[in-house]
């Protein structure tokens, strides 16, 4: 249920910016969410819809882009992406791989009706 | 009426991060090392803090902020050891939010503190997301929890500089492979420093306490470990 806190923070971040742009309505919000964030998209959408009630963001669609984990294998040189933590190279099976990213929680952009 | 896209490119939790920056400034002004201790419930955080107070006593002045959903049981345990302590009851919150920590700091004499240990609410998800302006995040993981925890809750292990593997006195009784957990933790977080310890037998506690003391020394400009 940590999605509730995220939904509240998201609304708090967006509303002042939307108002500054003279928005009558926020129609869509695009988020980039790391696969390591343990965010359930359906929960976040539902809870955002709930907290946005009565604001200009009521009814806005949440579009969620995944931020994958970047995998880099020093043994075989493979560079790829994963949607969860992996300990061994998906290509050659070697351990000691490098992982990065997958932890974004960013507002990419949002659409408004002026 | 036109539909327009507004580019943003900012963190969702920017207000929490801004509040955490205020805390960071408070910690810097008081030249204290702030430690955010996170783990699942029952990993032995409070027992570890009790052991650290013993190991650091005389060298560093410790203060503790306890976070629990309910009760001040943990603060009462720490108070018996004669250090400053304040209990936060978070009620509906599954982590300590920055504003609650800021309020709690008002109950402590920070001028008389070298190391502030914040025991977060036992939870491996939400505390990982919310910065408290800490200098060091410590994840505690007890051997009774299983060695796959870093894979199941990667964010907390990715964002923790130190990992305390606790209750190692129980290793003969549980299926827990220290090598597995250390491989997983290092794959997720290559820079993590891992300490194995038992607060009950005292094994490994001194090394961990020494590391925290050294991090405080470095923060205030004495020595450079």
Short mmCIF file of C-alpha atoms in Angstrom, two decimals:
data_model
loop_
_atom_site.label_atom_id
_atom_site.label_comp_id
_atom_site.label_asym_id
_atom_site.label_seq_id
_atom_site.Cartn_x
_atom_site.Cartn_y
_atom_site.Cartn_z
CA UNK A 1 0.00 0.00 0.00
CA UNK A 2 2.99 2.33 -0.30
CA UNK A 3 1.32 3.38 -3.55
CA UNK A 4 -0.97 5.68 -1.52
CA UNK A 5 1.95 7.83 -0.38
CA UNK A 6 3.30 7.90 -3.92
CA UNK A 7 -0.12 8.92 -5.29
CA UNK A 8 -0.35 11.76 -2.76
CA UNK A 9 3.16 13.00 -3.55
CA UNK A 10 2.41 12.80 -7.25
CA UNK A 11 -0.71 14.92 -6.92
CA UNK A 12 1.15 17.41 -4.70
CA UNK A 13 3.87 17.71 -7.35
CA UNK A 14 1.55 18.11 -10.32
CA UNK A 15 -1.25 20.40 -9.18
CA UNK A 16 0.80 23.60 -8.68
CA UNK A 17 2.56 23.11 -12.03
CA UNK A 18 -0.73 22.47 -13.83
CA UNK A 19 -2.24 25.59 -12.30
CA UNK A 20 0.79 27.64 -13.31
CA UNK A 21 0.17 26.55 -16.88
CA UNK A 22 -3.46 27.64 -16.64
CA UNK A 23 -4.80 24.09 -16.86
CA UNK A 24 -8.52 23.53 -16.71
CA UNK A 25 -7.93 19.82 -16.47
CA UNK A 26 -5.09 17.31 -16.22
CA UNK A 27 -5.92 14.52 -18.64
CA UNK A 28 -2.87 12.26 -18.45
CA UNK A 29 0.26 11.84 -16.33
CA UNK A 30 3.25 9.83 -17.52
CA UNK A 31 5.49 8.26 -14.90
CA UNK A 32 8.71 6.33 -15.19
CA UNK A 33 8.79 3.68 -12.48
CA UNK A 34 11.77 1.47 -11.72
CA UNK A 35 11.12 -2.26 -11.66
CA UNK A 36 12.88 -2.40 -8.26
CA UNK A 37 10.38 0.03 -6.75
CA UNK A 38 7.79 -2.66 -5.99
CA UNK A 39 5.06 -0.38 -7.32
CA UNK A 40 1.87 -2.11 -8.46
CA UNK A 41 0.62 0.00 -11.37
CA UNK A 42 -3.04 -0.89 -10.89
CA UNK A 43 -2.87 0.10 -7.22
CA UNK A 44 -1.15 3.36 -8.02
CA UNK A 45 -3.70 4.22 -10.73
CA UNK A 46 -6.62 3.39 -8.44
CA UNK A 47 -5.21 5.38 -5.52
CA UNK A 48 -4.26 8.33 -7.71
CA UNK A 49 -7.84 8.39 -8.99
CA UNK A 50 -9.00 8.42 -5.39
CA UNK A 51 -6.74 11.23 -4.11
CA UNK A 52 -7.31 13.34 -7.24
CA UNK A 53 -11.07 13.45 -6.73
CA UNK A 54 -12.37 17.00 -6.60
CA UNK A 55 -9.18 18.43 -8.16
CA UNK A 56 -8.41 19.35 -11.76
CA UNK A 57 -6.57 16.01 -12.01
CA UNK A 58 -9.73 14.03 -11.35
CA UNK A 59 -10.10 11.37 -14.02
CA UNK A 60 -6.54 11.79 -15.34
CA UNK A 61 -5.04 8.65 -16.85
CA UNK A 62 -1.78 7.41 -15.33
CA UNK A 63 0.60 6.08 -17.97
CA UNK A 64 3.43 4.09 -16.42
CA UNK A 65 6.69 3.44 -18.29
CA UNK A 66 8.98 0.79 -16.81
CA UNK A 67 12.57 1.68 -15.93
CA UNK A 68 14.37 -1.67 -16.32
CA UNK A 69 17.53 -2.90 -14.62
CA UNK A 70 20.53 -2.58 -16.91
CA UNK A 71 22.62 -5.75 -16.90
CA UNK A 72 26.27 -5.77 -17.93
CA UNK A 73 28.29 -9.01 -17.97
CA UNK A 74 32.06 -8.58 -17.70
CA UNK A 75 32.58 -12.23 -18.71
CA UNK A 76 30.85 -12.25 -22.11
CA UNK A 77 30.28 -8.53 -22.64
CA UNK A 78 26.49 -8.86 -22.89
CA UNK A 79 24.54 -5.71 -22.23
CA UNK A 80 20.83 -6.19 -21.76
CA UNK A 81 17.86 -5.20 -19.64
CA UNK A 82 15.90 -7.15 -17.04
CA UNK A 83 12.59 -6.56 -15.32
CA UNK A 84 13.88 -7.96 -12.00
CA UNK A 85 17.15 -8.58 -10.17
CA UNK A 86 19.26 -11.30 -11.75
CA UNK A 87 22.48 -12.65 -10.20
CA UNK A 88 23.79 -14.55 -13.21
CA UNK A 89 24.29 -13.41 -16.80
CA UNK A 90 21.18 -14.26 -18.88
CA UNK A 91 23.56 -14.95 -21.79
CA UNK A 92 26.51 -17.01 -20.49
CA UNK A 93 25.40 -17.79 -16.92
CA UNK A 94 28.46 -16.21 -15.28
CA UNK A 95 28.13 -14.57 -11.86
CA UNK A 96 29.64 -11.23 -10.91
CA UNK A 97 27.47 -9.24 -13.31
CA UNK A 98 26.93 -5.51 -12.98
CA UNK A 99 23.44 -4.12 -12.40
CA UNK A 100 22.33 -0.51 -12.55
CA UNK A 101 19.16 1.53 -12.72
CA UNK A 102 15.69 0.19 -12.15
CA UNK A 103 15.07 2.61 -9.29
CA UNK A 104 13.55 5.64 -11.04
CA UNK A 105 10.36 7.21 -9.73
CA UNK A 106 9.99 10.17 -12.05
CA UNK A 107 7.24 12.28 -13.48
CA UNK A 108 8.04 12.37 -17.21
CA UNK A 109 5.30 14.79 -18.29
CA UNK A 110 1.60 15.46 -18.08
CA UNK A 111 -1.11 16.59 -20.47
CA UNK A 112 -3.51 19.42 -19.71
CA UNK A 113 -6.54 21.02 -21.27
CA UNK A 114 -5.94 24.74 -21.31
CA UNK B 1 -9.53 24.31 -25.62
CA UNK B 2 -6.11 22.86 -26.44
CA UNK B 3 -4.49 19.75 -25.04
CA UNK B 4 -0.85 20.48 -24.19
CA UNK B 5 1.94 18.27 -22.83
CA UNK B 6 3.97 19.76 -19.99
CA UNK B 7 7.45 18.20 -19.65
CA UNK B 8 8.44 17.61 -16.03
CA UNK B 9 11.37 15.24 -15.44
CA UNK B 10 11.37 15.45 -11.67
CA UNK B 11 11.23 12.88 -8.90
CA UNK B 12 7.72 12.10 -7.68
CA UNK B 13 8.87 12.38 -4.08
CA UNK B 14 10.50 15.76 -4.49
CA UNK B 15 8.81 17.24 -1.43
CA UNK B 16 10.09 14.38 0.75
CA UNK B 17 13.56 14.94 -0.69
CA UNK B 18 13.36 18.65 0.06
CA UNK B 19 12.37 17.88 3.65
CA UNK B 20 15.23 15.40 3.88
CA UNK B 21 17.63 18.14 2.77
CA UNK B 22 16.49 20.26 5.71
CA UNK B 23 17.30 17.36 8.05
CA UNK B 24 20.69 16.96 6.39
CA UNK B 25 21.40 20.60 7.18
CA UNK B 26 20.43 20.09 10.83
CA UNK B 27 22.74 17.08 11.10
CA UNK B 28 25.59 18.98 9.49
CA UNK B 29 25.13 21.98 11.77
CA UNK B 30 25.41 19.72 14.82
CA UNK B 31 28.33 17.75 13.37
CA UNK B 32 26.55 14.50 14.09
CA UNK B 33 26.42 11.30 12.09
CA UNK B 34 22.82 10.36 11.32
CA UNK B 35 22.16 6.65 10.84
CA UNK B 36 18.88 5.40 9.35
CA UNK B 37 18.45 1.79 10.47
CA UNK B 38 16.00 -0.15 8.31
CA UNK B 39 14.91 -3.77 8.31
CA UNK B 40 11.91 -6.03 8.51
CA UNK B 41 10.15 -6.32 11.89
CA UNK B 42 11.97 -8.60 14.31
CA UNK B 43 15.44 -8.53 12.74
CA UNK B 44 16.93 -7.31 16.01
CA UNK B 45 17.28 -3.56 15.36
CA UNK B 46 16.64 -2.50 18.94
CA UNK B 47 18.90 -5.20 20.35
CA UNK B 48 21.60 -4.12 17.89
CA UNK B 49 21.24 -0.50 19.05
CA UNK B 50 21.55 -1.61 22.68
CA UNK B 51 24.75 -3.46 21.81
CA UNK B 52 26.11 -0.46 19.87
CA UNK B 53 25.45 1.85 22.80
CA UNK B 54 27.56 -0.50 24.92
CA UNK B 55 30.32 -0.71 22.33
CA UNK B 56 30.45 3.05 21.64
CA UNK B 57 29.94 4.20 25.23
CA UNK B 58 32.62 6.61 26.35
CA UNK B 59 33.83 7.19 22.76
CA UNK B 60 30.76 8.66 21.11
CA UNK B 61 27.63 10.26 22.52
CA UNK B 62 24.64 8.38 21.14
CA UNK B 63 21.02 9.47 20.80
CA UNK B 64 18.24 7.32 19.44
CA UNK B 65 14.95 8.05 17.72
CA UNK B 66 12.67 5.05 17.76
CA UNK B 67 9.95 4.60 15.15
CA UNK B 68 7.06 2.22 15.64
CA UNK B 69 3.48 2.17 14.48
CA UNK B 70 2.39 1.91 18.13
CA UNK B 71 3.85 1.85 21.68
CA UNK B 72 6.99 3.30 23.28
CA UNK B 73 8.32 -0.10 24.32
CA UNK B 74 11.53 0.32 22.32
CA UNK B 75 12.27 3.80 23.70
CA UNK B 76 11.85 2.46 27.23
CA UNK B 77 14.51 -0.18 26.51
CA UNK B 78 16.96 2.43 25.24
CA UNK B 79 16.20 4.90 28.04
CA UNK B 80 17.39 2.33 30.61
CA UNK B 81 20.85 2.60 29.06
CA UNK B 82 21.06 6.27 29.94
CA UNK B 83 21.16 7.78 26.44
CA UNK B 84 18.83 10.38 24.95
CA UNK B 85 15.89 8.78 23.21
CA UNK B 86 12.61 9.87 21.65
CA UNK B 87 9.83 7.60 20.45
CA UNK B 88 7.86 8.38 17.30
CA UNK B 89 4.54 6.59 16.99
CA UNK B 90 3.81 6.75 13.29
CA UNK B 91 0.22 5.41 13.57
CA UNK B 92 -0.97 5.14 9.97
CA UNK B 93 2.48 5.55 8.43
CA UNK B 94 4.57 2.45 7.69
CA UNK B 95 7.81 4.47 7.76
CA UNK B 96 9.15 7.58 9.50
CA UNK B 97 8.39 10.55 7.25
CA UNK B 98 10.96 13.38 7.32
CA UNK B 99 8.60 15.82 9.04
CA UNK B 100 8.06 13.42 11.95
CA UNK B 101 11.80 13.05 12.43
CA UNK B 102 12.19 16.82 12.38
CA UNK B 103 9.58 17.15 15.13
CA UNK B 104 11.28 14.40 17.11
CA UNK B 105 14.64 16.19 16.95
CA UNK B 106 13.08 19.04 18.94
CA UNK B 107 12.98 16.68 21.93
CA UNK B 108 16.72 15.95 21.85
CA UNK B 109 19.74 18.04 22.83
CA UNK B 110 21.56 17.65 19.52
CA UNK B 111 24.55 19.64 20.74
CA UNK B 112 25.31 16.65 22.97
CA UNK B 113 25.11 14.03 20.22
CA UNK B 114 27.83 12.49 18.03
CA UNK B 115 25.84 9.65 16.47
CA UNK B 116 22.07 9.77 16.03
CA UNK B 117 20.55 6.37 15.35
CA UNK B 118 17.08 6.46 13.83
CA UNK B 119 15.37 3.10 14.11
CA UNK B 120 12.84 3.13 11.30
CA UNK B 121 9.57 1.24 11.33
CA UNK B 122 10.13 -2.43 10.60
CA UNK B 123 9.31 -2.66 6.89
CA UNK B 124 11.46 -3.40 3.85
CA UNK B 125 9.45 -1.42 1.30
CA UNK B 126 8.44 2.10 2.36
CA UNK B 127 11.46 3.16 4.47
CA UNK B 128 13.64 2.41 1.44
CA UNK B 129 11.80 5.09 -0.55
CA UNK B 130 11.86 7.89 1.96
CA UNK B 131 15.16 9.64 2.67
CA UNK B 132 15.67 11.11 6.13
CA UNK B 133 18.75 13.15 5.28
CA UNK B 134 20.87 10.44 6.84
CA UNK B 135 24.63 10.14 6.39
CA UNK B 136 24.46 6.36 6.46
CA UNK B 137 21.64 3.98 5.78
CA UNK B 138 22.10 0.62 7.49
CA UNK B 139 20.04 -2.40 6.51
CA UNK B 140 19.79 -5.14 9.10
CA UNK B 141 18.98 -8.68 8.05
CA UNK B 142 18.71 -11.52 10.54
CA UNK B 143 19.71 -15.04 9.60
CA UNK B 144 16.25 -16.32 10.54
CA UNK B 145 14.72 -14.33 7.66
CA UNK B 146 16.32 -16.26 4.82
CA UNK B 147 19.20 -15.40 2.52
CA UNK B 148 17.00 -14.43 -0.44
CA UNK B 149 15.79 -11.18 1.16
CA UNK B 150 18.02 -8.85 -0.92
CA UNK B 151 16.47 -10.27 -4.08
CA UNK B 152 12.92 -9.87 -2.80
CA UNK B 153 13.36 -6.31 -1.51
CA UNK B 154 16.14 -4.92 -3.70
CA UNK B 155 15.62 -1.19 -3.15
CA UNK B 156 16.41 -1.25 0.57
CA UNK B 157 19.60 -3.23 -0.06
CA UNK B 158 20.55 -1.08 -3.03
CA UNK B 159 20.28 2.12 -1.01
CA UNK B 160 22.05 0.93 2.16
CA UNK B 161 25.75 1.62 2.59
CA UNK B 162 26.16 -0.88 5.41
CA UNK B 163 24.51 -4.27 5.83
CA UNK B 164 24.35 -5.80 9.29
CA UNK B 165 23.71 -9.54 9.15
CA UNK B 166 22.35 -10.15 12.65
CA UNK B 167 21.70 -13.14 14.92
CA UNK B 168 24.60 -15.16 13.50
CA UNK B 169 24.62 -17.13 16.76
CA UNK B 170 21.50 -18.85 15.35
CA UNK B 171 23.23 -20.01 12.13
CA UNK B 172 23.50 -23.66 13.30
CA UNK B 173 19.71 -23.82 13.58
CA UNK B 174 18.56 -22.21 10.32
CA UNK B 175 19.11 -22.68 6.61
CA UNK B 176 20.89 -19.48 5.77
CA UNK B 177 23.89 -19.27 3.47
CA UNK B 178 26.06 -16.27 4.32
CA UNK B 179 27.79 -16.47 0.94
CA UNK B 180 24.44 -16.37 -0.90
CA UNK B 181 23.27 -13.28 0.93
CA UNK B 182 26.58 -11.51 0.44
CA UNK B 183 26.69 -12.33 -3.28
CA UNK B 184 23.13 -11.07 -3.71
CA UNK B 185 23.77 -7.90 -1.69
CA UNK B 186 26.98 -7.13 -3.61
CA UNK B 187 25.37 -7.73 -7.01
CA UNK B 188 22.61 -5.26 -6.13
CA UNK B 189 24.97 -2.84 -4.38
CA UNK B 190 28.65 -3.37 -5.22
CA UNK B 191 29.86 -0.86 -2.61
CA UNK B 192 27.96 -2.31 0.34
CA UNK B 193 30.00 -3.03 3.48
CA UNK B 194 28.81 -6.20 5.18
CA UNK B 195 29.15 -6.91 8.89
CA UNK B 196 28.24 -10.25 10.45
CA UNK B 197 27.28 -10.04 14.08
CA UNK B 198 25.40 -11.32 17.06
CA UNK B 199 24.24 -8.80 19.61
CA UNK B 200 23.68 -11.69 22.04
CA UNK B 201 27.22 -13.12 21.99
CA UNK B 202 28.78 -9.77 21.06
CA UNK B 203 30.56 -11.26 18.04
CA UNK B 204 31.16 -8.65 15.34
CA UNK B 205 29.56 -5.79 17.27
CA UNK B 206 32.86 -4.03 17.99
CA UNK B 207 33.83 -3.95 14.31
CA UNK B 208 30.50 -2.45 13.36
CA UNK B 209 30.68 0.11 16.17
CA UNK B 210 34.21 1.02 15.09
CA UNK B 211 33.00 1.62 11.54
CA UNK B 212 30.27 4.00 12.72
CA UNK B 213 32.74 5.80 14.99
CA UNK B 214 35.15 6.14 12.04
CA UNK B 215 32.38 7.53 9.83
CA UNK B 216 31.64 10.14 12.49
CA UNK B 217 35.35 10.98 12.80
CA UNK B 218 35.49 11.47 9.06
CA UNK B 219 32.40 13.65 9.02
CA UNK B 220 33.86 16.02 11.59
CA UNK B 221 37.23 16.00 9.89
CA UNK B 222 39.23 13.77 12.21
CA UNK B 223 41.15 10.97 10.47
CA UNK B 224 40.01 9.61 7.12
CA UNK B 225 39.20 5.90 7.04
#
